[in-house]
PDB file of C-alpha atoms and ligand atoms in Angstrom:
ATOM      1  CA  UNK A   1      -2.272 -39.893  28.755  1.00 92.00           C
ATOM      2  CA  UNK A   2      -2.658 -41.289  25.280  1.00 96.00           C
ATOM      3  CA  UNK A   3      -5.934 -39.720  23.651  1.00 98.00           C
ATOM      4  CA  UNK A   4      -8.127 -40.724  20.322  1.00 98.00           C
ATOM      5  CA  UNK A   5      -5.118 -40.423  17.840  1.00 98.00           C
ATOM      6  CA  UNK A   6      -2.611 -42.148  20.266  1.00 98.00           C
ATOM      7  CA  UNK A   7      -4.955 -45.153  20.578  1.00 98.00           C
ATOM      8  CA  UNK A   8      -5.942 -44.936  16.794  1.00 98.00           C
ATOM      9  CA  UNK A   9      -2.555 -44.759  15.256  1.00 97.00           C
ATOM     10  CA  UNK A  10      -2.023 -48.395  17.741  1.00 97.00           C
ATOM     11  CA  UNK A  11      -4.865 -49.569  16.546  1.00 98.00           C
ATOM     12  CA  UNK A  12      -3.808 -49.502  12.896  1.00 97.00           C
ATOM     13  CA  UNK A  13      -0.349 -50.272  13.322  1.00 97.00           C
ATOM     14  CA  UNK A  14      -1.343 -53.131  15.285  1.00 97.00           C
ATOM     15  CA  UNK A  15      -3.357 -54.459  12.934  1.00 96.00           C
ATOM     16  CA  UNK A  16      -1.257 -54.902  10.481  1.00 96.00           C
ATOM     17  CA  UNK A  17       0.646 -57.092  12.513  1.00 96.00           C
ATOM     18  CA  UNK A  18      -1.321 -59.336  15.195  1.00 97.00           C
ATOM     19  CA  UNK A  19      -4.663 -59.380  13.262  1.00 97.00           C
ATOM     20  CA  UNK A  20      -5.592 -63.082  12.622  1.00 97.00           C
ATOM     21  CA  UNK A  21      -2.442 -64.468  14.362  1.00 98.00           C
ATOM     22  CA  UNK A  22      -2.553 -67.209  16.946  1.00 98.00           C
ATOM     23  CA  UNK A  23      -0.753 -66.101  20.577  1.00 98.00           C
ATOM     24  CA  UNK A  24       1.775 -69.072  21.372  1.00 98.00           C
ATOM     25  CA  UNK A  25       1.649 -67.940  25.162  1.00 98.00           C
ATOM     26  CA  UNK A  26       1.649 -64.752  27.311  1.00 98.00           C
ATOM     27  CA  UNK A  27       3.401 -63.616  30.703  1.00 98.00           C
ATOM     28  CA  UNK A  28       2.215 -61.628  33.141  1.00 98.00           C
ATOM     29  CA  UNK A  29       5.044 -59.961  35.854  1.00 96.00           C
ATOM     30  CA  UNK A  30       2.651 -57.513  37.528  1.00 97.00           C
ATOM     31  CA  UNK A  31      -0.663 -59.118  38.148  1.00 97.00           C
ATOM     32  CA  UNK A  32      -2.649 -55.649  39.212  1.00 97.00           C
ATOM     33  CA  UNK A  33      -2.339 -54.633  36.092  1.00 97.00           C
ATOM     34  CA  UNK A  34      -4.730 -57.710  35.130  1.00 98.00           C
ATOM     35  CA  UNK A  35      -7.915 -58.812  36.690  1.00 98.00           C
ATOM     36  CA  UNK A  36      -7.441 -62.661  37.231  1.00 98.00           C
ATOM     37  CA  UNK A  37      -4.562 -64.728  38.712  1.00 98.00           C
ATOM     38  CA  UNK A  38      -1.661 -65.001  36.056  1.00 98.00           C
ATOM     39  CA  UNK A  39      -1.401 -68.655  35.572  1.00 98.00           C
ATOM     40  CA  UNK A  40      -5.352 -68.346  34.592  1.00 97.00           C
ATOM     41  CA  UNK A  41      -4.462 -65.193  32.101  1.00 98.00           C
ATOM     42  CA  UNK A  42      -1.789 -67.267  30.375  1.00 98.00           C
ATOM     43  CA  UNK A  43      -3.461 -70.402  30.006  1.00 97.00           C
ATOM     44  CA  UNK A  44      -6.849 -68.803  28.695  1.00 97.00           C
ATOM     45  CA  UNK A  45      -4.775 -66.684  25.735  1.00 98.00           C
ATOM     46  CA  UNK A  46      -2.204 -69.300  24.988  1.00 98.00           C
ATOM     47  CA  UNK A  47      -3.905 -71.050  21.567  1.00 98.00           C
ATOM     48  CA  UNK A  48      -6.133 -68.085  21.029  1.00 98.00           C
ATOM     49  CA  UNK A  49      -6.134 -66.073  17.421  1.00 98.00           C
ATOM     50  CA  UNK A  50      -6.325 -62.289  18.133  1.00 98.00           C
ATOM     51  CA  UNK A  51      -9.434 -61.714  15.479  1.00 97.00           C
ATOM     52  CA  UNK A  52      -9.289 -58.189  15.127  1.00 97.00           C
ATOM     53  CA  UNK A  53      -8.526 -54.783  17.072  1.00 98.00           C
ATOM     54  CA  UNK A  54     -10.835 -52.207  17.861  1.00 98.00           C
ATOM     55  CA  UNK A  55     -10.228 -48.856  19.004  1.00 98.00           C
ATOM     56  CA  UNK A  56     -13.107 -47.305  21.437  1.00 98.00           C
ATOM     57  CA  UNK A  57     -12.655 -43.710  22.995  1.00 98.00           C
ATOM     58  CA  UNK A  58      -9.081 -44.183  24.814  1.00 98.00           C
ATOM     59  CA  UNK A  59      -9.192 -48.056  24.726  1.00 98.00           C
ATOM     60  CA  UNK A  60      -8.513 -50.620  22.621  1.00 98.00           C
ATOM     61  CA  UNK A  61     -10.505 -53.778  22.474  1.00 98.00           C
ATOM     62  CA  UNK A  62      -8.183 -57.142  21.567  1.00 98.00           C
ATOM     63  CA  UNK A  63     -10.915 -59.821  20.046  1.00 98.00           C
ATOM     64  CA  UNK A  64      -9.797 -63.223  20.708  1.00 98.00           C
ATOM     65  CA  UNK A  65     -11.359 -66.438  18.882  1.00 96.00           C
ATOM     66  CA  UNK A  66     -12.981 -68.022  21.806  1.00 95.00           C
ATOM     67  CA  UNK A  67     -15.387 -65.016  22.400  1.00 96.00           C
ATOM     68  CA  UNK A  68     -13.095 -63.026  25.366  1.00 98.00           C
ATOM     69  CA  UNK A  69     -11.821 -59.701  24.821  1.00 98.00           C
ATOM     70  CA  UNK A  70      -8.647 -58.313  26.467  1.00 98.00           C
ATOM     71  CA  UNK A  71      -9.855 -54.357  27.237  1.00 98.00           C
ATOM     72  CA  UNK A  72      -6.604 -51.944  27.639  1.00 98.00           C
ATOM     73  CA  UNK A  73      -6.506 -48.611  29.201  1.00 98.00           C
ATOM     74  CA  UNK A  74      -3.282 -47.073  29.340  1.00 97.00           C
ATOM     75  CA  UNK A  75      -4.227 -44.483  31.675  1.00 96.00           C
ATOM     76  CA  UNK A  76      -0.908 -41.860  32.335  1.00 93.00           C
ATOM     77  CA  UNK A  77       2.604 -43.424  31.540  1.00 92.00           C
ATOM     78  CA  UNK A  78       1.444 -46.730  29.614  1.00 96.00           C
ATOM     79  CA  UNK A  79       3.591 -47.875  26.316  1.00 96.00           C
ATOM     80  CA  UNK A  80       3.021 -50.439  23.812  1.00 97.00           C
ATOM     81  CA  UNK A  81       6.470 -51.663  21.875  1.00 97.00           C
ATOM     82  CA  UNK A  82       6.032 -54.653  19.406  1.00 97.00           C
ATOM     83  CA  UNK A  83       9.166 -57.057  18.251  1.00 97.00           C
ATOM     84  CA  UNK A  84      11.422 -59.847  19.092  1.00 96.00           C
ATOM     85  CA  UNK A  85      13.008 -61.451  22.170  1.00 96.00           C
ATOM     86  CA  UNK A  86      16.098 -59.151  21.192  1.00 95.00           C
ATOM     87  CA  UNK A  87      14.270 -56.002  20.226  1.00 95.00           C
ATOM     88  CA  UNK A  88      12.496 -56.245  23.516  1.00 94.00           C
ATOM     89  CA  UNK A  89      12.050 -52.822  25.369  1.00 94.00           C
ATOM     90  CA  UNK A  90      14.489 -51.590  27.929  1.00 92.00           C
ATOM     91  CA  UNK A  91      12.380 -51.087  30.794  1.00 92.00           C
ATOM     92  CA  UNK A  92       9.845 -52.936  33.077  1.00 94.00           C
ATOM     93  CA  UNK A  93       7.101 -55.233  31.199  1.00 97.00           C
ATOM     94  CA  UNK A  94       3.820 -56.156  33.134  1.00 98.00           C
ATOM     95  CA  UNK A  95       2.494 -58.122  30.758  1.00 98.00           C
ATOM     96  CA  UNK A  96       4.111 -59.582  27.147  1.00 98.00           C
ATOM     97  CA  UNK A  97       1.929 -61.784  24.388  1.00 98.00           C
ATOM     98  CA  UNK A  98       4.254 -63.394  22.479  1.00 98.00           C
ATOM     99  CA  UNK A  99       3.291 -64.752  19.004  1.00 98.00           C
ATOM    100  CA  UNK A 100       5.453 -66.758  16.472  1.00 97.00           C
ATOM    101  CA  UNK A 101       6.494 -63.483  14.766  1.00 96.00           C
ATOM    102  CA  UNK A 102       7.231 -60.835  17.602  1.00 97.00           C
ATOM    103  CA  UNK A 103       5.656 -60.140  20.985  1.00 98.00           C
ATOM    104  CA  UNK A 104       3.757 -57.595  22.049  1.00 98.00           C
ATOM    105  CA  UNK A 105       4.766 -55.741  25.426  1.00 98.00           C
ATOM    106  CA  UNK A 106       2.697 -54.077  27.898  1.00 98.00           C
ATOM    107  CA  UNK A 107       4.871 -51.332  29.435  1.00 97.00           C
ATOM    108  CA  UNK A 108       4.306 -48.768  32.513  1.00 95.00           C
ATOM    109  CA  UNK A 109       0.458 -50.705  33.355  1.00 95.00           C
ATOM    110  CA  UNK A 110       0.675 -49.091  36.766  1.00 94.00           C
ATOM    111  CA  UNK A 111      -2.788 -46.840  36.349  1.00 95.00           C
ATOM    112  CA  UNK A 112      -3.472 -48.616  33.362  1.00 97.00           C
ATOM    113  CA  UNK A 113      -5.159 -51.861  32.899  1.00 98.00           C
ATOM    114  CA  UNK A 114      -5.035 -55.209  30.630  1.00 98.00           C
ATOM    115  CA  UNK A 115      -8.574 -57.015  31.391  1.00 98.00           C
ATOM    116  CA  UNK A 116      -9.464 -60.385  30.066  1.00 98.00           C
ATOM    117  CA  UNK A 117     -13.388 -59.797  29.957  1.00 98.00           C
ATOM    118  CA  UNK A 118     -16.334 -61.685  28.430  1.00 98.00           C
ATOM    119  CA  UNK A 119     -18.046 -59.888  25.440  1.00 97.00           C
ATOM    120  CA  UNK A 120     -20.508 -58.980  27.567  1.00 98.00           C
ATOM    121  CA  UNK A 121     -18.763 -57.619  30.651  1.00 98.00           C
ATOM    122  CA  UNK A 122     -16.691 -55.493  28.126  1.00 98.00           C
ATOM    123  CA  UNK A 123     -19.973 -54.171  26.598  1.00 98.00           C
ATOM    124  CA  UNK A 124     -21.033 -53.236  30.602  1.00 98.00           C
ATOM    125  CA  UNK A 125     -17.406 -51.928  31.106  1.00 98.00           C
ATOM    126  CA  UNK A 126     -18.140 -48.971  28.145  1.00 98.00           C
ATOM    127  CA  UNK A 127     -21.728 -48.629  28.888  1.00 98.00           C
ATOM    128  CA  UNK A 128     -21.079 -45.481  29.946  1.00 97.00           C
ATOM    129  CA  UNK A 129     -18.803 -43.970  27.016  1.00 98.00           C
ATOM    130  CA  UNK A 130     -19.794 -41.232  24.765  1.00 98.00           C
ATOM    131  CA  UNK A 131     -20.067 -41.550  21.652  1.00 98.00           C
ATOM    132  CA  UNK A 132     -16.725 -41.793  19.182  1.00 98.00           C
ATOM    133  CA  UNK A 133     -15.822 -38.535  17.877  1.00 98.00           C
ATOM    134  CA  UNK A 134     -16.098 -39.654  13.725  1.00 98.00           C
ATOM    135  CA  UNK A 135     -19.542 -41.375  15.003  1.00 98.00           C
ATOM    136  CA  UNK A 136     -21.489 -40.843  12.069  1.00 97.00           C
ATOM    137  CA  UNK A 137     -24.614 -40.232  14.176  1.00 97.00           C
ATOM    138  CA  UNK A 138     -22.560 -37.594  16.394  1.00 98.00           C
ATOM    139  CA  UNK A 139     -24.178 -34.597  14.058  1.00 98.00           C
ATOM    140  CA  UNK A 140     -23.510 -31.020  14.734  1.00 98.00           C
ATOM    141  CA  UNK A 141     -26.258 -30.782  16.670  1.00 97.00           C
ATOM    142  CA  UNK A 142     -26.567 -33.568  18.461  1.00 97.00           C
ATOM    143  CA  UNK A 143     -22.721 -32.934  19.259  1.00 98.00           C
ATOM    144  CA  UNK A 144     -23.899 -29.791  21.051  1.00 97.00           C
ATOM    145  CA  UNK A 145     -26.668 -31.172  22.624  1.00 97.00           C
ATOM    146  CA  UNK A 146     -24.357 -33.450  24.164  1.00 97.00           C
ATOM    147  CA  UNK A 147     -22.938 -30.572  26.417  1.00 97.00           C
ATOM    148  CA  UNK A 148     -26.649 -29.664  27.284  1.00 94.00           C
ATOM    149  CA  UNK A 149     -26.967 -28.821  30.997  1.00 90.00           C
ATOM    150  CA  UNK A 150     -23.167 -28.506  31.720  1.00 94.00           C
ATOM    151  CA  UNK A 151     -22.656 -25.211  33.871  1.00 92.00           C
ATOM    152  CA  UNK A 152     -19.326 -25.132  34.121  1.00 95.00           C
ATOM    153  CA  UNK A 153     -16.108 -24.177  31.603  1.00 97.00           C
ATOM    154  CA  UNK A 154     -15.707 -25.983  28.491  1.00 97.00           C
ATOM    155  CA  UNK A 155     -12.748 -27.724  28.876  1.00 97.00           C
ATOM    156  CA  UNK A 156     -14.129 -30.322  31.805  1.00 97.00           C
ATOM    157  CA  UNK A 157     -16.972 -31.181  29.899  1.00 97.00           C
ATOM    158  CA  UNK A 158     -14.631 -32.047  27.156  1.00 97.00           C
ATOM    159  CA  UNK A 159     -12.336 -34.152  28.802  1.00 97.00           C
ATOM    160  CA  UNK A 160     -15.345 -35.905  30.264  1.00 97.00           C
ATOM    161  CA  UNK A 161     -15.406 -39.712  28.685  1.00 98.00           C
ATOM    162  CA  UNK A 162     -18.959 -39.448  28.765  1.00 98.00           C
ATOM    163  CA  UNK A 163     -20.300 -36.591  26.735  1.00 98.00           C
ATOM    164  CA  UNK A 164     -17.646 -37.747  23.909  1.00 98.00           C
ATOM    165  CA  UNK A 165     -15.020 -40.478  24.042  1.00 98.00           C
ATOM    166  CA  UNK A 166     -11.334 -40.205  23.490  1.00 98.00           C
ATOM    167  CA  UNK A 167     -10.423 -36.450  24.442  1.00 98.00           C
ATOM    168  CA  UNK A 168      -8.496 -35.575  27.008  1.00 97.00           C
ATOM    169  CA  UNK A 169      -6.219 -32.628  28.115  1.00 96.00           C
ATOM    170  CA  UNK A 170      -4.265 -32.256  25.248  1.00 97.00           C
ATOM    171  CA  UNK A 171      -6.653 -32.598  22.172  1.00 98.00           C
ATOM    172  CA  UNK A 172      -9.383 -30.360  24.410  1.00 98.00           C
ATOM    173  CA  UNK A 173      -7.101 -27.731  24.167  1.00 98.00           C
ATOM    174  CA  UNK A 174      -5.737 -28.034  20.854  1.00 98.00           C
ATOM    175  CA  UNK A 175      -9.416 -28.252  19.367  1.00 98.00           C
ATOM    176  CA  UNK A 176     -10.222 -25.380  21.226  1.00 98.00           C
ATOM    177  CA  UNK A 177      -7.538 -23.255  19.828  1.00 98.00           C
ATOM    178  CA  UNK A 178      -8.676 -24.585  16.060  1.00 98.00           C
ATOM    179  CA  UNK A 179     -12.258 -23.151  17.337  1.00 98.00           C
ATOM    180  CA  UNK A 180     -10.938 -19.660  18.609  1.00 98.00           C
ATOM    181  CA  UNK A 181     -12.347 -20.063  22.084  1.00 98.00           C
ATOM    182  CA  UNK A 182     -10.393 -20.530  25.590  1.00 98.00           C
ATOM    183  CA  UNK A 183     -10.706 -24.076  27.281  1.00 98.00           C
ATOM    184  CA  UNK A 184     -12.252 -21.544  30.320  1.00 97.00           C
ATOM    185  CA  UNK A 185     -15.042 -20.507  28.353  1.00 98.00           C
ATOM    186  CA  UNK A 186     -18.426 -21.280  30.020  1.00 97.00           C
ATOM    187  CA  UNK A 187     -20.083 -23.928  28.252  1.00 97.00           C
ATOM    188  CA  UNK A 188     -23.890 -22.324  28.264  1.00 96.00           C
ATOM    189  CA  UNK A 189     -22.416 -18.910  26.759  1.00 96.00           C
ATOM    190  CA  UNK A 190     -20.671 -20.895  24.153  1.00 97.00           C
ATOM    191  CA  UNK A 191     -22.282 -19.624  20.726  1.00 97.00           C
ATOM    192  CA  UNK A 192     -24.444 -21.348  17.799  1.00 95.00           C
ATOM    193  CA  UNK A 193     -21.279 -20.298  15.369  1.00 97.00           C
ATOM    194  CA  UNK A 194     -18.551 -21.452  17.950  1.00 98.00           C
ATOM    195  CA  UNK A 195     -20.246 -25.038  18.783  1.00 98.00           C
ATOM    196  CA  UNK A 196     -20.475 -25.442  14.901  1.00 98.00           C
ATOM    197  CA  UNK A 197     -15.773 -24.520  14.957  1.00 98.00           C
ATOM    198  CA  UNK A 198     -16.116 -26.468  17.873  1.00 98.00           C
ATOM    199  CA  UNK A 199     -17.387 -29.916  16.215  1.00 98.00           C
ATOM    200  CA  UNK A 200     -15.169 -29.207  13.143  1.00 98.00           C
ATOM    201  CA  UNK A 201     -12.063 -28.596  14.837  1.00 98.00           C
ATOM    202  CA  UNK A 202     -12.465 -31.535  16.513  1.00 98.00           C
ATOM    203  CA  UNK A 203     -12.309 -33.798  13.060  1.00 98.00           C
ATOM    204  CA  UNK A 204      -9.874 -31.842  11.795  1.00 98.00           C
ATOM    205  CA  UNK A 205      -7.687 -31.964  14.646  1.00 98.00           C
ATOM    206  CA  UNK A 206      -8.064 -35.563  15.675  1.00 98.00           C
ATOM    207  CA  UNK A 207      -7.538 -36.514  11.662  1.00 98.00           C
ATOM    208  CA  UNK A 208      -4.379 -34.386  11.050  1.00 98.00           C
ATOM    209  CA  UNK A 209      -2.670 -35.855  14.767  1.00 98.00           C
ATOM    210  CA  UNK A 210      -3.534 -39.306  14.021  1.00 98.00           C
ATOM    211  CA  UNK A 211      -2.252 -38.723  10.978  1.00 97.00           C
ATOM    212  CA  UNK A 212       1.165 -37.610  12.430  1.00 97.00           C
ATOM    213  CA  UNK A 213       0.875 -40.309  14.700  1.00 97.00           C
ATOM    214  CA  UNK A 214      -0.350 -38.809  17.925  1.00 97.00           C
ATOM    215  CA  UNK A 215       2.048 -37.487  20.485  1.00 94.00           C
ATOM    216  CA  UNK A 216       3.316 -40.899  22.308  1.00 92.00           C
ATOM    217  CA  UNK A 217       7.036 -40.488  23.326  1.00 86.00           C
ATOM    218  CA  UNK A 218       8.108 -44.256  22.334  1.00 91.00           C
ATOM    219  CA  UNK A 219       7.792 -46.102  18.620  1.00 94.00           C
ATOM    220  CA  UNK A 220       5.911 -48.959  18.330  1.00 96.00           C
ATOM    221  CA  UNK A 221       8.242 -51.200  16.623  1.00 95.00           C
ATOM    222  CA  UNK A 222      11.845 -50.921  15.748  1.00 93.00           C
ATOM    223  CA  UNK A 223      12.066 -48.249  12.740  1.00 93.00           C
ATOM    224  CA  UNK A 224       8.397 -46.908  13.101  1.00 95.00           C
ATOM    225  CA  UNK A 225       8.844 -42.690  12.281  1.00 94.00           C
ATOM    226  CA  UNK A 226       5.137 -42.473  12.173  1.00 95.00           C
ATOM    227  CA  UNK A 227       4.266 -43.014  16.123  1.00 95.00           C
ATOM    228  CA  UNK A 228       4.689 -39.977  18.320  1.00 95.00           C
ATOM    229  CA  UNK A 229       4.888 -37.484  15.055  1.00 95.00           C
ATOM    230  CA  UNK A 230       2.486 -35.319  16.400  1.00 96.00           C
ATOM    231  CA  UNK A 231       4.616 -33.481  19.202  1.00 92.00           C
ATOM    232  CA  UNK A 232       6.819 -31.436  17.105  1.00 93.00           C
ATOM    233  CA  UNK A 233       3.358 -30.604  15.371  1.00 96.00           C
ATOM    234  CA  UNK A 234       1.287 -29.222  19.004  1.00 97.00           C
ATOM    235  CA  UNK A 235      -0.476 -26.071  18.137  1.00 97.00           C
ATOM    236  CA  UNK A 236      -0.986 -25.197  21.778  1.00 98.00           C
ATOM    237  CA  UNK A 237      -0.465 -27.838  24.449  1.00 97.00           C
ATOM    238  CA  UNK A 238       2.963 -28.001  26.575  1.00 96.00           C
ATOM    239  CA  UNK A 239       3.698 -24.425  24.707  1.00 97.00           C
ATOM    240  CA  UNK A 240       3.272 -22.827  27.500  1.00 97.00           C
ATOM    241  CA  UNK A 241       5.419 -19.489  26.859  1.00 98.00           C
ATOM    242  CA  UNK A 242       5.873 -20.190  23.826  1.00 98.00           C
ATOM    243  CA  UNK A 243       4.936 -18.382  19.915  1.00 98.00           C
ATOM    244  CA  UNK A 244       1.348 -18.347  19.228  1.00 98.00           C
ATOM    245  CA  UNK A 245       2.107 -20.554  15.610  1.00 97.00           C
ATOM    246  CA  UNK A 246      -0.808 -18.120  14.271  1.00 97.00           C
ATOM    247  CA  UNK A 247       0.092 -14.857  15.776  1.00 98.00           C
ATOM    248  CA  UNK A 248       3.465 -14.539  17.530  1.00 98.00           C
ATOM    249  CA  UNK A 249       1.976 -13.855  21.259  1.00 98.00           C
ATOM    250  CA  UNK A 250       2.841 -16.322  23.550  1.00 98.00           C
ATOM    251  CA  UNK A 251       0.680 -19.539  24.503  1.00 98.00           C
ATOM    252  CA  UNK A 252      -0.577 -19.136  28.249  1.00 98.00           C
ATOM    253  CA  UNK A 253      -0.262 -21.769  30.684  1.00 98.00           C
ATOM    254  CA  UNK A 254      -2.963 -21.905  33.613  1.00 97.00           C
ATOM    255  CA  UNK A 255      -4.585 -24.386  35.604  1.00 96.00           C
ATOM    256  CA  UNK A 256      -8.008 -25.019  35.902  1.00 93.00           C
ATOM    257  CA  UNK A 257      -9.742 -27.486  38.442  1.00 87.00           C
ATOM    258  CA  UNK A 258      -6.215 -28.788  38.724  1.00 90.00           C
ATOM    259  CA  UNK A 259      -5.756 -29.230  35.094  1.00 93.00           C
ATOM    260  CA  UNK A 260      -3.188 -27.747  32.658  1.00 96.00           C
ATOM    261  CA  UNK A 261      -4.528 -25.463  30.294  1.00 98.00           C
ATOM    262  CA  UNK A 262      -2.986 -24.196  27.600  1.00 98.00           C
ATOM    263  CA  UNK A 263      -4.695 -21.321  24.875  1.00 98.00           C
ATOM    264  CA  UNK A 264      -3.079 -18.334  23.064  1.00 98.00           C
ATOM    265  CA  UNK A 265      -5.157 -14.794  24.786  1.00 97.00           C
ATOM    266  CA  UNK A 266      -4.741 -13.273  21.057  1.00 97.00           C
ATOM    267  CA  UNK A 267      -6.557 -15.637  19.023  1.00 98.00           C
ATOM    268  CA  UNK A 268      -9.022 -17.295  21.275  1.00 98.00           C
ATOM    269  CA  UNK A 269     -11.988 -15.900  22.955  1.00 95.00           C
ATOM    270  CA  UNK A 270     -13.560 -16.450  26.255  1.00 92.00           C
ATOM    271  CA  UNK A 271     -16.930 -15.922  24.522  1.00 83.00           C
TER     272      UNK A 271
HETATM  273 ZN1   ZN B 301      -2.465 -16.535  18.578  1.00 59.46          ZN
END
């Protein structure tokens, strides 16, 4: 499932292309992935000027000119591939928004979701977010503090949208390895020093894979090298077996509440 630096590196590359232009119309071929009747979708975005894109834990946030807001979640399997009629992708669309210069395609919205909201019904729909991970008000401390009263083992608490936005299974793991502590390590025995990794692996991790361009497996447009950089570049996740990159022993693979872990014994503690 794309995490902070998938939805990031999006965010920017999209940007650069749809910011301030008008859609010229929009077609919808699997309604569930929207939340209102598809002639009433089309009509409401055809004429509309995408304002600007926002990025918001593992969402992005499409601001139109007439106030609405179209709020994706790509959940597990969703793609985004920009272009033209003849660059269009070679699998199954749910949605496309087409705009004079290229359209935009919605691909593998099964899970995932493409919501026309009101400003305000999108502001209810991420009431109950954390906070963003470069948050300037997300301190050390209050970072920590954040995990307050969680009994169990770091790495659900982590994944958990609301103690911080964005992280999921594989930057939880890869952030942990940064820190030198297992995803299994129980989050009240978790020490002063490690919290303090724990908060700076997370920038540094999130800033070098967004960076590299996260770890999604398709380019956004024709010719883009940057998207999906970051899987030749995992330190631990789906390395199961694997050379620790830091000291040769090989990355386990476990499960935990019916998540994949992954951590190297050698080089991370349980605390
Ligand atoms: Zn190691």
């Amino acid at each position: 499932m794309p995490e902070w630096p998938e939805m990031e590196n999006y965010r920017g590359l999209l940007a650069e292309r749809i910011a301030g232009a008008r859609i010229t119309g929009a077609e919808v071929t699997r309604e569930k992935s929207i939340n209102v009747p598809a002639a009433r979708f089309e009509a409401e975005l055809t004429g509309q000027t995408v304002w600007f894109v926002e990025h918001r834990g593992k969402h992005l946030i499409f601001h139109l000119d007439n106030g609405k807001r179209l709020l994706l979640h790509l959940m597990l399997g969703g793609l985004l591939a920009f272009g033209t009629d003849e660059e269009a992708p070679d699998r199954s669309v749910q949605v496309t928004i087409r705009f004079a210069h290229g359209n935009l395609y919605f691909m593998g919205l099964r899970l995932g979701y493409l919501h026309l909201l009101s400003a305000k019904e999108t502001i209810a729909r991420l009431a109950k977010l954390g906070p963003e991970p470069f948050d300037k008000r997300l301190t050390a401390e209050s970072f920590r503090a954040r995990f307050a009263g969680k009994r169990g083992k770091l790495k659900p608490s982590f994944v958990d949208q609301a103690v911080i936005a964005g992280i999921g299974n594989c930057y939880a793991d890869e952030i942990a390895f940064q820190a030198g502590v297992r995803p299994t390590a129980s989050v009240p025995s978790i020490s002063d020093e490690t919290w303090r990794k724990l908060y700076d692996a997370m920038h540094t991790v999130l800033n070098r894979a967004t960076a590299l361009g996260g770890y999604m497996e398709m380019p956004l447009v024709e010719g883009d090298t940057l998207t999906g950089g970051y899987n030749e570049h995992c330190l631990v996740y789906d390395r199961g077996g694997e050379p620790c990159l830091r000291c040769g022993a090989p990355i386990v693979k476990e499960e935990l509440s019916s998540r994949k872990i992954f951590y190297c014994p050698n080089c991370q503690r349980e605390e």
